[in-house]
Short mmCIF file of C-alpha atoms and ligand atoms in Angstrom, two decimals:
data_model
loop_
_atom_site.label_atom_id
_atom_site.label_comp_id
_atom_site.label_asym_id
_atom_site.label_seq_id
_atom_site.Cartn_x
_atom_site.Cartn_y
_atom_site.Cartn_z
CA MET A 1 6.29 4.58 32.20
CA ILE A 2 3.73 2.62 29.22
CA THR A 3 0.97 -0.04 30.31
CA ILE A 4 0.37 -2.73 28.75
CA LYS A 5 -4.04 -3.32 28.32
CA SER A 6 -5.51 -6.35 29.44
CA GLU A 7 -7.84 -7.79 27.10
CA ARG A 8 -10.48 -6.21 28.75
CA GLU A 9 -9.50 -2.78 28.65
CA LEU A 10 -9.21 -2.89 25.09
CA GLU A 11 -12.96 -3.35 25.28
CA LEU A 12 -13.36 -0.42 26.60
CA MET A 13 -10.84 1.41 24.53
CA ARG A 14 -12.96 -0.55 21.43
CA ASP A 15 -16.12 1.62 22.17
CA ALA A 16 -14.98 4.33 23.64
CA GLY A 17 -12.93 5.20 19.67
CA ALA A 18 -16.21 3.44 18.13
CA LEU A 19 -18.15 6.61 19.67
CA THR A 20 -14.61 8.79 18.74
CA ALA A 21 -15.15 7.89 15.24
CA ARG A 22 -19.51 8.16 14.73
CA VAL A 23 -18.87 11.81 15.78
CA LEU A 24 -16.59 12.29 12.91
CA ASP A 25 -18.59 10.07 10.77
CA MET A 26 -21.43 13.07 12.35
CA LEU A 27 -19.70 16.26 11.98
CA GLU A 28 -18.16 14.94 8.13
CA ARG A 29 -21.91 15.19 7.54
CA GLU A 30 -22.99 18.14 9.16
CA ILE A 31 -19.57 20.31 8.41
CA VAL A 32 -21.00 22.92 5.68
CA ALA A 33 -19.48 26.64 4.80
CA GLY A 34 -21.24 29.51 6.85
CA MET A 35 -21.05 27.79 10.05
CA SER A 36 -19.27 28.75 13.30
CA THR A 37 -16.84 25.88 14.96
CA LEU A 38 -19.01 26.69 17.90
CA ARG A 39 -22.06 24.67 16.41
CA LEU A 40 -19.47 21.84 15.94
CA ASP A 41 -18.80 21.84 18.29
CA GLU A 42 -22.21 21.74 20.41
CA LEU A 43 -22.69 18.80 17.89
CA ALA A 44 -20.36 16.74 19.16
CA GLU A 45 -20.99 17.48 22.97
CA GLN A 46 -24.06 17.05 22.80
CA PHE A 47 -23.79 13.78 20.38
CA ILE A 48 -21.45 12.05 23.34
CA ARG A 49 -23.44 12.76 26.07
CA ASP A 50 -26.40 11.11 24.07
CA HIS A 51 -23.77 8.33 24.23
CA ASN A 52 -23.12 7.92 27.56
CA ALA A 53 -20.06 9.47 27.62
CA VAL A 54 -17.15 12.39 28.59
CA PRO A 55 -15.97 15.31 25.55
CA SER A 56 -11.79 14.36 26.89
CA PHE A 57 -11.05 17.96 26.04
CA LEU A 58 -13.15 19.67 27.85
CA ASN A 59 -11.81 21.11 31.11
CA TYR A 60 -8.15 19.42 29.92
CA VAL A 61 -5.59 21.01 31.86
CA PRO A 62 -2.39 20.23 29.75
CA LYS A 63 0.96 18.52 33.12
CA GLY A 64 3.27 20.98 33.70
CA GLU A 65 1.82 24.50 31.66
CA VAL A 66 1.50 26.95 33.05
CA GLY A 67 -0.06 30.39 32.31
CA VAL A 68 -2.91 28.09 30.18
CA THR A 69 -6.83 28.06 31.22
CA PRO A 70 -8.18 24.97 31.15
CA TYR A 71 -9.22 24.09 27.51
CA PRO A 72 -12.74 25.45 27.27
CA ALA A 73 -14.49 23.05 24.60
CA THR A 74 -15.24 19.14 23.36
CA LEU A 75 -13.66 19.74 19.79
CA CYS A 76 -9.95 21.03 18.80
CA VAL A 77 -11.93 22.74 15.30
CA SER A 78 -8.18 24.34 12.99
CA ILE A 79 -8.17 25.92 9.88
CA ASN A 80 -5.78 26.14 7.51
CA GLU A 81 -3.27 27.63 9.09
CA GLU A 82 -4.09 26.78 12.88
CA VAL A 83 -2.62 23.13 13.59
CA VAL A 84 -3.15 22.15 16.72
CA HIS A 85 -5.99 23.14 19.37
CA GLY A 86 -8.59 26.21 17.66
CA VAL A 87 -11.24 26.65 19.88
CA PRO A 88 -14.17 26.73 18.92
CA VAL A 89 -16.13 29.74 19.28
CA ALA A 90 -19.33 31.52 17.53
CA LYS A 91 -17.56 33.85 15.54
CA ARG A 92 -14.87 31.81 13.60
CA ILE A 93 -16.88 30.81 10.65
CA ILE A 94 -15.59 28.13 8.49
CA GLN A 95 -16.03 29.33 4.45
CA ASP A 96 -15.63 27.81 1.08
CA GLY A 97 -11.67 27.05 0.30
CA ASP A 98 -10.51 26.35 4.11
CA ILE A 99 -9.33 22.98 4.64
CA VAL A 100 -10.38 22.23 8.39
CA SER A 101 -9.03 20.17 10.59
CA VAL A 102 -11.30 18.48 13.81
CA ASP A 103 -9.73 17.33 16.92
CA CYS A 104 -12.28 14.70 19.02
CA GLY A 105 -12.28 13.11 22.20
CA VAL A 106 -13.58 10.61 24.58
CA TYR A 107 -14.37 9.38 28.00
CA LYS A 108 -16.38 5.98 28.34
CA SER A 109 -16.12 3.56 30.68
CA GLY A 110 -12.85 4.73 32.03
CA TYR A 111 -11.50 4.97 28.88
CA HIS A 112 -10.03 7.48 26.25
CA GLY A 113 -10.62 7.27 22.43
CA ASP A 114 -8.56 9.86 20.71
CA ALA A 115 -9.05 10.90 16.73
CA ALA A 116 -8.76 13.65 13.78
CA ARG A 117 -9.86 14.45 10.24
CA THR A 118 -8.23 16.93 8.45
CA PHE A 119 -12.18 17.89 6.15
CA VAL A 120 -12.40 20.03 2.56
CA ILE A 121 -14.30 22.55 2.36
CA GLY A 122 -15.78 23.76 -1.09
CA THR A 123 -13.14 23.85 -3.93
CA ILE A 124 -9.26 24.58 -2.80
CA PRO A 125 -6.04 25.28 -4.02
CA ASP A 126 -5.28 21.36 -5.56
CA ASP A 127 -1.94 21.60 -3.79
CA VAL A 128 -3.58 21.63 -0.66
CA ARG A 129 -5.89 19.18 -1.63
CA LYS A 130 -2.81 17.26 -2.02
CA LEU A 131 -0.83 18.02 1.40
CA VAL A 132 -4.70 16.66 2.92
CA ASP A 133 -4.65 13.47 1.28
CA VAL A 134 -0.63 12.66 1.90
CA THR A 135 -1.00 13.17 5.35
CA ARG A 136 -4.05 10.55 5.73
CA GLU A 137 -1.98 8.99 3.83
CA CYS A 138 1.10 9.29 6.55
CA LEU A 139 -1.16 8.38 8.85
CA ASP A 140 -1.92 4.41 7.11
CA LEU A 141 1.94 4.28 6.79
CA GLY A 142 2.58 4.52 10.40
CA ILE A 143 -0.04 2.44 11.40
CA ALA A 144 1.07 -0.28 9.09
CA GLN A 145 4.02 -0.26 11.11
CA ALA A 146 2.60 -0.25 14.78
CA VAL A 147 3.12 -4.12 14.94
CA ALA A 148 4.54 -6.39 18.08
CA GLY A 149 7.85 -6.47 17.41
CA ASN A 150 9.07 -3.21 15.90
CA ARG A 151 10.20 0.25 17.14
CA LEU A 152 8.51 2.76 18.07
CA HIS A 153 10.72 5.46 15.60
CA ASP A 154 9.19 2.97 12.92
CA ILE A 155 6.08 4.71 12.95
CA SER A 156 8.03 7.98 13.00
CA SER A 157 10.22 7.17 9.96
CA ALA A 158 7.28 5.81 7.47
CA ILE A 159 5.36 9.30 8.70
CA GLU A 160 8.46 11.50 7.84
CA ASP A 161 9.67 9.54 5.15
CA HIS A 162 6.16 10.31 2.95
CA ALA A 163 6.01 13.68 3.91
CA ARG A 164 9.89 14.90 2.89
CA SER A 165 9.47 13.41 -0.70
CA PHE A 166 6.42 15.48 -1.01
CA GLY A 167 8.44 18.07 0.12
CA TYR A 168 6.59 18.52 3.29
CA SER A 169 7.40 19.81 6.42
CA VAL A 170 6.77 17.90 10.25
CA ILE A 171 5.65 19.93 13.05
CA GLU A 172 8.00 18.32 15.92
CA ASN A 173 6.99 19.96 18.26
CA MET A 174 3.21 18.24 18.68
CA VAL A 175 3.70 14.34 18.86
CA GLY A 176 1.52 11.30 19.21
CA HIS A 177 1.20 9.36 22.67
CA GLY A 178 -0.20 6.85 24.81
CA ILE A 179 -3.61 6.72 25.57
CA GLY A 180 -5.33 4.48 27.84
CA SER A 181 -7.56 5.63 31.10
CA GLU A 182 -5.67 8.68 30.83
CA LEU A 183 -5.53 10.93 27.49
CA HIS A 184 -1.76 11.51 27.71
CA GLU A 185 0.23 8.08 28.29
CA ASP A 186 3.90 7.37 27.42
CA PRO A 187 5.34 7.22 24.92
CA ALA A 188 5.11 11.07 23.28
CA VAL A 189 5.55 9.34 19.67
CA PRO A 190 7.14 12.32 17.58
CA ASN A 191 5.94 12.57 13.57
CA TYR A 192 10.05 12.39 12.91
CA GLY A 193 12.47 9.59 13.38
CA ARG A 194 15.20 7.45 12.51
CA LYS A 195 14.28 3.36 11.97
CA HIS A 196 15.00 0.76 13.87
CA THR A 197 15.03 2.40 17.10
CA GLY A 198 12.90 3.94 20.25
CA VAL A 199 10.96 1.35 21.78
CA LYS A 200 9.87 -2.21 21.53
CA LEU A 201 6.26 -1.97 20.37
CA ARG A 202 4.58 -4.97 22.30
CA ALA A 203 0.78 -6.43 22.10
CA GLY A 204 -1.69 -4.65 24.41
CA MET A 205 0.19 -0.59 23.98
CA THR A 206 -1.99 1.66 22.61
CA LEU A 207 -1.07 4.97 20.85
CA ALA A 208 -2.88 8.23 19.40
CA ILE A 209 -0.61 8.37 16.16
CA GLU A 210 -1.52 11.39 14.47
CA PRO A 211 0.45 13.25 11.76
CA MET A 212 0.68 17.28 11.30
CA ILE A 213 2.44 17.77 7.81
CA ALA A 214 2.55 21.23 6.86
CA LEU A 215 3.09 22.86 2.93
CA GLY A 216 5.73 25.19 3.55
CA ARG A 217 8.78 25.24 5.56
CA SER A 218 7.65 25.74 9.24
CA ARG A 219 9.10 23.07 11.65
CA ARG A 220 6.85 23.95 14.65
CA ALA A 221 3.43 25.29 15.99
CA VAL A 222 3.81 28.06 17.73
CA SER A 223 0.91 30.23 19.80
CA LYS A 224 0.72 33.58 21.45
CA ARG A 225 1.44 33.54 25.44
CA GLY A 226 -1.70 32.13 27.68
CA ALA A 227 -3.79 30.95 24.05
CA TRP A 228 -4.52 28.10 22.86
CA VAL A 229 -4.56 27.66 19.39
CA ALA A 230 -0.64 26.62 17.71
CA VAL A 231 -0.05 28.47 13.35
CA THR A 232 2.14 27.39 11.52
CA GLU A 233 5.58 30.21 11.26
CA ASP A 234 4.95 31.33 8.29
CA GLY A 235 0.94 30.67 7.94
CA LYS A 236 1.30 28.23 5.30
CA PRO A 237 -1.92 25.28 5.58
CA CYS A 238 -1.27 22.30 8.20
CA ALA A 239 -3.21 19.02 7.68
CA HIS A 240 -4.20 15.82 11.04
CA PHE A 241 -5.22 12.94 11.02
CA GLU A 242 -5.08 11.07 14.03
CA HIS A 243 -6.22 7.30 15.73
CA THR A 244 -6.05 5.66 18.36
CA ILE A 245 -4.16 2.34 18.02
CA ALA A 246 -3.21 -0.98 19.88
CA ILE A 247 -0.41 -2.73 18.94
CA ARG A 248 -0.91 -6.48 17.45
CA GLU A 249 0.88 -9.14 16.55
CA GLY A 250 0.85 -9.12 12.79
CA ALA A 251 -1.32 -5.66 12.72
CA ALA A 252 -2.23 -3.42 14.75
CA GLU A 253 -6.04 -2.59 15.65
CA ILE A 254 -7.78 0.52 14.65
CA LEU A 255 -9.39 1.38 17.41
CA THR A 256 -11.17 4.46 15.99
CA LYS A 257 -12.23 2.92 12.74
N1 LIG B 301 -5.79 15.31 19.68
C1 LIG B 301 -4.74 16.13 20.82
C2 LIG B 301 -3.59 15.63 21.99
O1 LIG B 301 -3.67 15.03 22.12
C3 LIG B 301 -5.79 17.11 21.47
C4 LIG B 301 -5.70 17.39 22.99
S1 LIG B 301 -6.49 19.38 23.24
C5 LIG B 301 -6.91 19.49 24.72
O2 LIG B 301 -3.52 16.17 21.74
F1 LIG B 301 -7.57 20.49 24.36
F2 LIG B 301 -7.53 18.23 25.09
F3 LIG B 301 -5.78 20.19 24.75
CO1 LIG B 302 -4.10 13.04 20.90
#
């Protein structure tokens, strides 16, 4: 069921979203080669709790999945070929030349914010930098379609078309989602699809739009049994950007700006 948020609910989501963005702004300033992914996680958790909020991902149990342990951290930190759900640990040290996707969810006053950015560490190959830039553009182009009266897959096709025009592959088995009092609500927001199809977008719907785009051929992110982290099938790098947005007339409101 897709819920339409009231102005009061959007007010609270704006608050949760703004804090989510501030966590990522803080991490963007702090992240540096030589730092462990666990350190990033500690900084994020402290910041969130200092602002009277709770990490959305910590202890999250995906619905309908078996054999997966509750998510053990505040952030997902996914490096290079890791697409999503990299679990922060002390022994994983960020290196010069890495791309580091940091995904953060914040729960505040009953509502979630969810956002992700891929950070470039030091000097990286030109083709990987281009991937990161284009994935950010994919998110922007998806958001540009996220307006009342359009259809859901107008978002999806805008993302897919831009990624494919550079020869990149779209990770198809990981999707964006509705968001609100639950982290994952209806509808699923795929990063590929056909224009003019899917549910009609209505003012007050709130969506987490999150393109995951890879160099190479991989169309899926795969994980070992019981493990959280999901990687590209061919080991090629993947970038990930995410915003939580509200559908409005005319233009979307980005809640995690
Ligand atoms: N942004 C991701 C998502 O919406 C992060 C979820 S991580 C989890 O799926 F730990 F909560 F699963
Ligand atoms: Co999300």
